Amino acid sequence: MQAAPTQVASQPPQDPGAGRLIAGRYRLLAKLGHGGMGTVWRAKDETMDREVAVKEPRVPDHLPERERDNAYERMRREARAAARLDHPAVVQVHDVAVVDGRPWIVMELVQGRSLGAALQEGTLGVREASRIGLQVLGALEAAHAAGVLHRDVKPDNVLLGRHDRVVLTDFGIAQIEGETSLTDTGGFVGSPEYIAPERVLGQRPGPASDLWSLGVVLYAATEGVSPFRRTNTPATLQSVLNSTPAAPASANGPLAEVINGLLNKDPARRPSAAQVRTLLEEAARPPASEPTRVVQTAGQVVQTSGPGGKGLRIGRKALLGAGAAVVAAAVTAYLVIADPFAGPLPEGWATRTHPKLGVTLAVPANYQVTRPEADAAPKDKNWVTYSDWSGGVWIGVQVARKSQDSLNQIKNSAAAEMYADNEKFKSAGDYDLSMPEGPRTTPEATTYKDRKAAENTVAYTTTDSRDPRPRELRIFYYRTSAGDMYKLTVSYPGKGDFTERGREVAEAAIANLEIARS
């Protein structure tokens, strides 16, 4: 059962069942969410005068009696599993109230939201992901020491509470050492994209299986997508067993080492909890302050710090005493130094502004432009392409508008969009570009104006049977704060005299890209 993110905002009182008194003390107030095994309510413990979360059993009436009994026993085990753990990152169970033979679990109300909900808005930085990972690891260590396997570690079961508290919840399918299995014949419990390969194969799981799931959670937290998610459950399970995910592009250093180690198919070769803790602590540690640069401004001092510091700091005397133009010049100098995308425009290049796209491109001045037809639908007008006379090198930019994304196809981060495209390239190719399946790709994280972005370089040989040619694509991804997804693509020959020229064009086009809605 998926634990509900326990937001404690006021909710409409018209939920069916609201106002009901459970076990003579728990007054149901509003539904917080539901999953496969129950509905979670915000409730008032009238005896203790406090708000709690109450999980109502949710079992279809048409189920055979044996399966209903199994579901109720699973809920009792959830309560026992959580209650035997003493750790601040494990949700506290207060009571199990039995009503008409059905167990209602009474838990602490964690005020916050789930990690899954947070990831709908974007990915986490390395330090924050590592901090959350450390708390989940602590909960798992406490569970494993008590002989409990969680078996369903995923973002929706990680709650982000007040005061930076992180709570692992929903022990509904936990396995307690010494107790018999409740899985029905042919049944499968857990979330496929987060489940360890040994469990898919029906082998006996252990603590390493929960750590695998933690590795997938950390990957999803930094990259924005699970590396094993596919369009259906069988395909997802096959990818868990057989796919080697691309190295995380946004995570680096110790966190990347944790993720790569935990996603080893062989549980015996995964790092131990102690090793994971050491690496996560290192990754969560604040970086050392960058050296401070000092700029003299007419007798005053303007201090600047690098990307790891706190940015620009101007002394109060400088602001009051120095001329505004002098201070402005110092600020401008800092911005030019600090901005990694501030690149000089190459000789023979020009800028081309497209207000409707909200973008300014830098392209060789003699490149020819191609635009959408005038009568194209609005969603089909969000692109423009420039190419040299031979057609061998071309630069294109397209934008997917959040306002036009009725099917929610835009990913929640540049990295997630890049990995989704990467998966398409690997599994089906891109036949509009005469691309075969399984091209060589090089995904990586980057930044645009201090915000997360992503890139991919795709190398392939065209599928033209008469004249196959090597090609390269350099694709830059950026998602604006408004949710629009920009892709800048540069295509050029993958071998020959024009390869280096194409790579230079790609480098300059990306370095000089200006997005108005960033």
XYZ file of N, CA and C in Angstrom, residues 76-289:
642
model
N -1.642 -5.784 9.891
C -1.187 -5.994 11.270
C 0.334 -6.099 11.317
N 0.891 -6.771 10.306
C 2.352 -6.910 10.261
C 3.007 -5.566 10.023
N 2.383 -4.717 9.207
C 2.925 -3.385 8.991
C 3.055 -2.662 10.323
N 1.984 -2.741 11.122
C 2.002 -2.082 12.428
C 3.085 -2.675 13.318
N 3.190 -4.006 13.337
C 4.198 -4.642 14.186
C 5.603 -4.307 13.718
N 5.785 -4.299 12.380
C 7.119 -4.022 11.840
C 7.574 -2.618 12.210
N 6.668 -1.627 12.037
C 7.051 -0.249 12.348
C 7.176 -0.030 13.850
N 6.296 -0.674 14.625
C 6.285 -0.442 16.070
C 7.539 -0.980 16.749
N 8.167 -1.995 16.163
C 9.348 -2.567 16.806
C 10.620 -1.794 16.470
N 10.496 -0.736 15.647
C 11.662 0.046 15.248
C 11.693 1.368 15.995
N 12.832 1.694 16.547
C 13.012 2.935 17.288
C 14.023 3.792 16.541
N 13.508 4.601 15.621
C 14.394 5.447 14.825
C 13.606 6.665 14.369
N 14.193 7.861 14.427
C 13.443 9.071 14.049
C 13.002 9.094 12.591
N 13.623 8.275 11.736
C 13.247 8.251 10.323
C 12.244 7.149 10.002
N 11.680 6.528 11.026
C 10.633 5.522 10.830
C 9.341 6.082 11.414
N 8.260 6.024 10.654
C 6.988 6.563 11.129
C 6.555 5.818 12.394
N 6.071 6.559 13.392
C 5.677 5.958 14.666
C 4.249 5.435 14.598
N 4.042 4.223 15.058
C 2.711 3.621 15.138
C 2.218 3.753 16.567
N 1.040 4.364 16.738
C 0.485 4.579 18.079
C -0.450 3.457 18.520
N -1.213 2.890 17.548
C -2.288 1.987 17.970
C -2.756 1.192 16.759
N -3.375 0.051 17.027
C -4.117 -0.701 16.018
C -5.521 -0.895 16.578
N -6.488 -0.219 15.962
C -7.880 -0.308 16.410
C -8.618 -1.303 15.524
N -9.210 -2.313 16.116
C -9.930 -3.339 15.355
C -11.416 -2.989 15.346
N -11.956 -2.785 14.148
C -13.359 -2.443 13.975
C -13.993 -3.467 13.041
N -14.973 -4.227 13.535
C -15.630 -5.266 12.734
C -14.613 -6.242 12.149
N -13.606 -6.576 12.946
C -12.599 -7.537 12.503
C -11.537 -6.954 11.591
N -11.610 -5.657 11.310
C -10.647 -5.027 10.399
C -9.698 -4.131 11.192
N -8.387 -4.243 10.933
C -7.424 -3.428 11.693
C -7.234 -2.032 11.085
N -7.440 -1.004 11.881
C -7.158 0.374 11.497
C -5.861 0.780 12.188
N -4.862 1.193 11.408
C -3.559 1.544 11.969
C -3.529 3.042 12.279
N -3.169 3.371 13.504
C -3.085 4.768 13.941
C -1.616 5.147 14.049
N -1.219 6.165 13.300
C 0.195 6.559 13.214
C 0.341 8.046 13.492
N 1.599 8.455 13.684
C 1.864 9.886 13.793
C 1.536 10.562 12.462
N 1.112 11.792 12.529
C 0.824 12.573 11.334
C 2.074 13.366 10.971
N 2.723 12.982 9.889
C 3.920 13.677 9.426
C 3.474 14.835 8.543
N 3.752 16.036 8.979
C 3.314 17.207 8.227
C 4.351 17.532 7.169
N 3.994 17.337 5.933
C 4.907 17.560 4.826
C 4.355 16.931 3.570
N 5.227 16.438 2.730
C 4.814 15.768 1.497
C 5.811 14.675 1.184
N 5.479 13.870 0.221
C 6.374 12.765 -0.131
C 7.492 13.239 -1.045
N 8.573 12.479 -1.056
C 9.655 12.747 -2.000
C 9.136 12.620 -3.422
N 8.221 11.663 -3.654
C 7.641 11.516 -4.991
C 6.952 12.780 -5.444
N 6.202 13.433 -4.534
C 5.535 14.681 -4.891
C 6.559 15.781 -5.156
N 7.616 15.825 -4.368
C 8.648 16.845 -4.565
C 9.325 16.683 -5.922
N 9.531 15.436 -6.345
C 10.217 15.188 -7.615
C 9.342 15.519 -8.814
N 8.039 15.704 -8.593
C 7.187 16.168 -9.689
C 7.534 17.597 -10.079
N 8.177 18.318 -9.182
C 8.517 19.712 -9.440
C 9.961 19.891 -9.904
N 10.767 18.876 -9.832
C 12.154 18.986 -10.252
C 13.053 18.060 -9.450
N 14.293 17.998 -9.840
C 15.234 17.084 -9.198
C 15.913 17.741 -8.003
N 16.658 16.937 -7.238
C 17.380 17.424 -6.066
C 18.863 17.583 -6.392
N 19.500 18.493 -5.678
C 20.941 18.621 -5.793
C 21.639 17.478 -5.080
N 22.924 17.355 -5.302
C 23.698 16.252 -4.733
C 23.632 16.250 -3.208
N 23.823 17.423 -2.585
C 23.844 17.475 -1.118
C 22.486 17.116 -0.524
N 21.400 17.658 -1.099
C 20.080 17.383 -0.542
C 19.695 15.922 -0.746
N 19.984 15.366 -1.928
C 19.698 13.951 -2.167
C 20.482 13.074 -1.198
N 21.733 13.442 -0.943
C 22.561 12.661 -0.014
C 22.037 12.765 1.406
N 21.577 13.956 1.797
C 21.011 14.127 3.141
C 19.777 13.244 3.330
N 18.896 13.259 2.354
C 17.692 12.420 2.428
C 18.081 10.947 2.411
N 19.039 10.604 1.548
C 19.491 9.218 1.476
C 20.040 8.724 2.799
N 20.761 9.587 3.526
C 21.302 9.199 4.830
C 20.186 8.860 5.818
N 19.109 9.644 5.803
C 18.006 9.386 6.726
C 17.292 8.090 6.387
N 17.057 7.855 5.103
C 16.413 6.596 4.692
C 17.318 5.419 5.030
N 18.615 5.594 4.814
C 19.568 4.540 5.163
C 19.489 4.227 6.650
N 19.397 5.259 7.493
C 19.291 5.030 8.922
C 18.059 4.225 9.282
N 16.921 4.539 8.626
C 15.692 3.777 8.869
C 15.863 2.322 8.448
N 16.524 2.107 7.322
C 16.731 0.732 6.843
C 17.690 -0.025 7.755
N 18.729 0.647 8.237
C 19.653 -0.017 9.160
C 18.926 -0.458 10.422
N 18.036 0.415 10.934
C 17.274 0.059 12.133
C 16.341 -1.113 11.849
N 15.718 -1.108 10.677
C 14.811 -2.196 10.312
C 15.572 -3.511 10.167
N 16.685 -3.471 9.460
C 17.449 -4.701 9.236
C 17.999 -5.255 10.550
N 18.405 -4.377 11.456
C 18.901 -4.839 12.754
C 17.804 -5.537 13.554
N 16.539 -5.159 13.282
C 15.405 -5.778 13.973
C 14.817 -6.944 13.185
N 15.492 -7.341 12.107
C 15.010 -8.477 11.325
C 13.853 -8.146 10.406
N 13.744 -6.861 9.977
C 12.646 -6.432 9.118
C 13.205 -5.955 7.778
N 12.661 -6.489 6.680
C 12.958 -5.987 5.345
C 11.779 -5.133 4.893
N 12.056 -3.940 4.402
C 10.963 -3.048 4.005
C 10.304 -3.523 2.713
N 11.091 -3.786 1.670
C 10.670 -4.353 0.384
C 9.876 -3.409 -0.506
N 9.706 -2.137 -0.104
C 8.998 -1.206 -0.994
C 9.536 0.216 -0.806
N 10.861 0.345 -0.842
C 11.488 1.660 -0.727
C 11.337 2.371 -2.071
N 10.649 3.489 -2.060
C 10.412 4.270 -3.279
C 10.104 5.701 -2.860
N 10.167 6.669 -3.784
C 9.956 8.077 -3.402
C 8.620 8.345 -2.727
N 7.567 7.660 -3.124
C 6.254 7.913 -2.519
C 6.193 7.452 -1.064
N 7.114 6.597 -0.651
C 7.135 6.117 0.735
C 8.169 6.835 1.595
N 8.728 7.903 1.058
C 9.664 8.742 1.811
C 8.985 10.086 2.026
N 8.701 10.422 3.277
C 8.024 11.675 3.601
C 9.033 12.727 4.037
N 8.855 13.932 3.531
C 9.723 15.059 3.873
C 8.949 15.957 4.828
N 9.297 15.880 6.100
C 8.553 16.605 7.119
C 9.175 17.935 7.474
N 8.663 18.514 8.556
C 9.179 19.796 9.023
C 10.574 19.643 9.625
N 11.278 20.769 9.642
C 12.603 20.830 10.272
C 13.558 19.799 9.662
N 13.453 19.628 8.353
C 14.343 18.734 7.594
C 14.204 17.267 7.989
N 13.090 16.903 8.616
C 12.905 15.503 8.991
C 12.552 14.669 7.758
N 13.106 13.477 7.690
C 12.815 12.516 6.620
C 12.287 11.247 7.277
N 11.178 10.722 6.765
C 10.533 9.567 7.384
C 10.260 8.503 6.329
N 10.703 7.287 6.607
C 10.356 6.139 5.761
C 9.075 5.532 6.302
N 8.078 5.409 5.452
C 6.788 4.913 5.899
C 6.367 3.707 5.070
N 5.186 3.197 5.368
C 4.536 2.098 4.656
C 5.351 0.805 4.703
N 5.271 0.136 5.826
C 5.855 -1.192 5.964
C 4.807 -2.255 5.652
N 3.866 -1.924 4.754
C 2.739 -2.814 4.461
C 3.122 -4.136 3.857
N 4.249 -4.196 3.126
C 4.664 -5.482 2.554
C 5.989 -5.923 3.152
N 6.315 -5.350 4.320
C 7.576 -5.720 4.969
C 7.583 -7.205 5.316
N 8.768 -7.755 5.293
C 8.953 -9.152 5.677
C 9.678 -9.178 7.014
N 9.058 -9.810 8.001
C 9.644 -9.891 9.333
C 10.275 -11.258 9.516
N 11.520 -11.249 9.939
C 12.264 -12.500 10.097
C 11.496 -13.459 11.006
N 11.335 -14.691 10.556
C 10.680 -15.716 11.350
C 9.197 -15.856 11.064
N 8.609 -14.897 10.307
C 7.186 -15.001 9.981
C 7.026 -15.538 8.568
N 5.933 -16.241 8.327
C 5.698 -16.860 7.023
C 5.314 -15.802 6.005
N 5.548 -16.130 4.719
C 5.218 -15.208 3.645
C 3.719 -15.159 3.423
N 3.226 -13.954 3.067
C 1.806 -13.801 2.776
C 1.547 -13.617 1.294
N 2.590 -13.684 0.470
C 2.397 -13.483 -0.960
C 1.590 -14.633 -1.539
N 0.501 -14.300 -2.227
C -0.308 -15.336 -2.851
C 0.438 -15.973 -4.005
N 0.075 -17.179 -4.361
C 0.705 -17.868 -5.476
C 0.550 -17.029 -6.737
N 1.645 -16.790 -7.412
C 1.614 -15.961 -8.615
C 1.549 -14.482 -8.310
N 1.469 -14.134 -7.027
C 1.360 -12.728 -6.653
C 2.714 -12.051 -6.692
N 2.653 -10.707 -6.733
C 3.893 -9.938 -6.794
C 3.676 -8.668 -6.002
N 4.538 -8.415 -5.036
C 4.372 -7.230 -4.206
C 5.575 -6.319 -4.391
N 5.298 -5.023 -4.315
C 6.365 -4.044 -4.497
C 6.166 -3.259 -5.773
N 6.977 -2.223 -5.939
C 6.902 -1.356 -7.110
C 7.971 -1.792 -8.104
N 7.575 -2.264 -9.293
C 8.516 -2.933 -10.205
C 9.793 -2.164 -10.495
N 9.698 -0.849 -10.711
C 10.900 -0.113 -11.122
C 11.897 0.096 -9.987
N 11.484 -0.193 -8.735
C 12.378 -0.027 -7.585
C 12.762 -1.360 -6.951
N 12.329 -2.466 -7.533
C 12.530 -3.764 -6.915
C 13.862 -4.367 -7.360
N 14.522 -5.062 -6.470
C 15.844 -5.625 -6.758
C 15.732 -6.829 -7.689
N 16.745 -7.051 -8.535
C 16.669 -8.154 -9.499
C 16.538 -9.526 -8.852
N 17.140 -9.724 -7.679
C 17.028 -11.039 -7.038
C 15.587 -11.324 -6.624
N 14.847 -10.285 -6.288
C 13.433 -10.499 -5.966
C 12.633 -10.810 -7.220
N 12.977 -10.181 -8.333
C 12.300 -10.498 -9.603
C 12.505 -11.971 -9.950
N 13.687 -12.490 -9.648
C 14.006 -13.890 -9.964
C 13.451 -14.866 -8.928
N 12.788 -14.342 -7.907
C 12.201 -15.221 -6.897
C 13.184 -15.710 -5.859
N 14.366 -15.098 -5.806
C 15.361 -15.501 -4.823
C 15.070 -14.840 -3.472
N 15.641 -15.397 -2.433
C 15.406 -14.878 -1.093
C 16.060 -13.505 -0.945
N 15.287 -12.466 -0.612
C 15.881 -11.130 -0.485
C 16.592 -10.965 0.846
N 17.411 -9.966 0.918
C 18.112 -9.627 2.148
C 18.247 -8.120 2.248
N 18.995 -7.623 3.214
C 19.180 -6.172 3.342
C 19.688 -5.514 2.060
N 20.513 -6.237 1.292
C 21.031 -5.663 0.044
C 19.921 -5.343 -0.943
N 18.782 -6.038 -0.820
C 17.659 -5.776 -1.719
C 17.038 -4.411 -1.428
N 16.902 -4.068 -0.142
C 16.418 -2.732 0.216
C 17.418 -1.660 -0.207
N 18.720 -1.961 -0.098
C 19.736 -0.986 -0.487
C 19.713 -0.742 -1.992
N 19.428 -1.791 -2.781
C 19.241 -1.606 -4.228
C 18.153 -0.555 -4.458
N 17.012 -0.713 -3.775
C 15.896 0.221 -3.948
C 16.304 1.636 -3.571
N 17.112 1.772 -2.513
C 17.617 3.084 -2.136
C 18.463 3.673 -3.263
N 19.265 2.840 -3.920
C 20.064 3.314 -5.048
C 19.196 3.844 -6.184
N 18.084 3.163 -6.462
C 17.180 3.625 -7.517
C 16.521 4.942 -7.111
N 16.153 5.046 -5.832
C 15.552 6.285 -5.334
C 16.530 7.455 -5.501
N 17.792 7.253 -5.150
C 18.784 8.316 -5.290
C 19.002 8.688 -6.750
N 18.977 7.703 -7.623
C 19.099 7.970 -9.063
C 17.935 8.845 -9.514
N 16.713 8.443 -9.147
C 15.525 9.195 -9.551
C 15.540 10.598 -8.951
N 16.048 10.733 -7.726
C 16.053 12.036 -7.059
C 16.948 13.042 -7.770
N 18.065 12.584 -8.322
C 18.999 13.498 -8.973
C 18.780 13.604 -10.481
N 18.284 12.527 -11.092
C 18.124 12.529 -12.549
C 16.690 12.805 -12.992
N 15.722 12.638 -12.074
C 14.338 12.929 -12.415
C 13.552 11.776 -12.981
N 14.182 10.622 -13.121
C 13.477 9.462 -13.682
C 14.142 8.189 -13.182
N 13.342 7.155 -12.955
C 13.909 5.860 -12.595
C 14.620 5.273 -13.808
N 15.803 4.700 -13.626
C 16.530 4.175 -14.785
C 15.896 2.930 -15.380
N 14.948 2.318 -14.672
C 14.373 1.053 -15.156
C 12.912 1.187 -15.581
N 12.329 2.367 -15.470
C 10.913 2.532 -15.808
C 10.684 2.317 -17.297
N 9.701 1.498 -17.591
C 9.291 1.255 -18.972
C 7.780 1.416 -19.072
N 7.215 1.146 -20.237
C 5.799 1.434 -20.450
C 4.866 0.428 -19.808
N 5.361 -0.737 -19.424
C 4.500 -1.724 -18.766
C 5.334 -2.530 -17.782
N 4.633 -3.277 -16.907
C 5.334 -4.001 -15.842
C 6.298 -5.062 -16.375
N 5.908 -5.916 -17.329
C 6.874 -6.916 -17.824
C 8.141 -6.287 -18.386
N 7.981 -5.200 -19.151
C 9.168 -4.545 -19.718
C 10.028 -3.927 -18.626
N 9.376 -3.378 -17.592
C 10.126 -2.804 -16.475
C 10.930 -3.883 -15.754
N 10.303 -5.030 -15.492
C 11.019 -6.108 -14.804
C 12.168 -6.630 -15.656
N 11.977 -6.687 -16.966
C 13.064 -7.107 -17.853
C 14.227 -6.121 -17.786
N 13.906 -4.827 -17.707
C 14.985 -3.838 -17.635
C 15.728 -3.929 -16.304
N 14.999 -4.240 -15.219
C 15.658 -4.443 -13.924
C 16.657 -5.583 -14.017
N 16.280 -6.637 -14.726
C 17.143 -7.809 -14.826
C 18.304 -7.613 -15.797
N 18.053 -6.892 -16.896
C 19.016 -6.933 -17.996
C 19.629 -5.598 -18.387
N 18.993 -4.477 -18.044
C 19.490 -3.186 -18.512
C 20.566 -2.636 -17.585
N 21.568 -2.044 -18.186
C 22.582 -1.312 -17.433
C 22.291 0.160 -17.606
N 21.858 0.837 -16.545
C 21.461 2.245 -16.708
C 22.642 3.131 -17.051
N 22.339 4.217 -17.746
C 23.381 5.205 -18.013
C 23.884 5.772 -16.697
N 25.157 6.088 -16.656
C 25.714 6.674 -15.434
C 24.962 7.952 -15.105
N 24.681 8.216 -13.832
C 23.952 9.434 -13.481
C 24.688 10.669 -13.963
N 23.946 11.559 -14.613
C 24.569 12.753 -15.175
C 24.657 13.883 -14.165
N 23.676 13.995 -13.270
C 23.651 15.107 -12.319
C 24.425 14.792 -11.050
N 24.428 13.522 -10.642
C 25.192 13.124 -9.458
C 26.658 12.940 -9.834
N 27.532 13.244 -8.888
C 28.958 13.049 -9.147
C 29.654 12.676 -7.846
N 30.913 12.335 -7.945
C 31.712 12.047 -6.768
C 31.158 10.900 -5.943
N 31.157 11.046 -4.611
C 30.724 9.949 -3.727
C 29.280 9.507 -3.973
N 28.377 10.441 -4.303
C 26.989 10.047 -4.541
C 26.883 9.166 -5.776
N 27.584 9.514 -6.834
C 27.585 8.670 -8.022
C 28.159 7.291 -7.709
N 29.180 7.263 -6.844
C 29.765 5.980 -6.446
C 28.744 5.126 -5.691
N 27.951 5.775 -4.824
C 26.897 5.053 -4.108
C 25.882 4.470 -5.091
N 25.386 5.316 -5.993
C 24.341 4.875 -6.935
C 24.839 3.740 -7.800
N 26.005 3.915 -8.393
C 26.542 2.870 -9.277
C 26.786 1.574 -8.515
N 27.265 1.688 -7.277
C 27.525 0.483 -6.488
C 26.253 -0.241 -6.095
N 25.235 0.508 -5.665
C 23.992 -0.127 -5.220
C 23.219 -0.758 -6.360
N 23.441 -0.304 -7.591
C 22.709 -0.859 -8.734
C 23.448 -2.018 -9.390
N 24.372 -2.629 -8.659
C 25.014 -3.848 -9.151
C 23.992 -4.986 -9.105
N 23.864 -5.729 -10.188
C 22.871 -6.809 -10.240
C 23.149 -7.888 -9.188
N 24.391 -8.057 -8.821
C 24.775 -9.083 -7.851
C 24.726 -8.486 -6.445
N 23.801 -8.920 -5.588
C 23.700 -8.321 -4.253
C 24.973 -8.450 -3.441
N 25.761 -9.499 -3.695
C 26.989 -9.690 -2.932
C 28.037 -8.633 -3.258
N 27.888 -7.962 -4.389
C 28.884 -6.974 -4.808
C 28.436 -5.544 -4.533
N 27.273 -5.381 -3.938
C 26.829 -4.037 -3.570
C 27.550 -3.583 -2.300
N 27.759 -2.289 -2.151
C 28.414 -1.808 -0.924
C 27.527 -2.072 0.292
N 28.149 -2.231 1.436
C 27.415 -2.432 2.683
C 26.780 -1.125 3.124
N 25.887 -1.222 4.100
C 25.261 -0.017 4.636
C 26.307 0.934 5.209
N 27.326 0.381 5.874
C 28.371 1.224 6.457
C 29.147 1.966 5.371
N 29.444 1.275 4.267
C 30.154 1.922 3.160
C 29.293 3.005 2.526
N 28.002 2.716 2.366
C 27.087 3.702 1.796
C 27.017 4.933 2.697
N 26.949 4.714 4.009
C 26.872 5.835 4.942
C 28.110 6.727 4.821
N 29.280 6.139 4.764
C 30.508 6.926 4.653
C 30.488 7.806 3.403
N 30.081 7.231 2.281
C 30.062 7.981 1.021
C 28.991 9.066 1.036
N 27.808 8.753 1.570
C 26.738 9.754 1.605
C 27.095 10.908 2.539
N 27.741 10.604 3.645
C 28.160 11.675 4.550
C 29.144 12.607 3.845
N 30.027 12.032 3.063
C 30.981 12.858 2.311
C 30.257 13.707 1.276
N 29.270 13.102 0.580
C 28.538 13.835 -0.458
C 27.653 14.927 0.129
N 27.151 14.723 1.349
C 26.250 15.697 1.980
C 26.997 16.838 2.644
N 28.297 16.684 2.793
C 29.089 17.690 3.502
C 29.162 18.976 2.684
N 28.928 20.145 3.307
C 29.028 21.412 2.561
C 30.416 21.578 1.978
N 30.509 22.136 0.777
C 31.827 22.316 0.162
C 32.632 23.385 0.877
N 33.928 23.264 0.792
C 34.796 24.295 1.368
C 34.576 25.600 0.620
N 34.724 26.710 1.306
C 34.518 28.018 0.673
C 35.525 28.212 -0.441
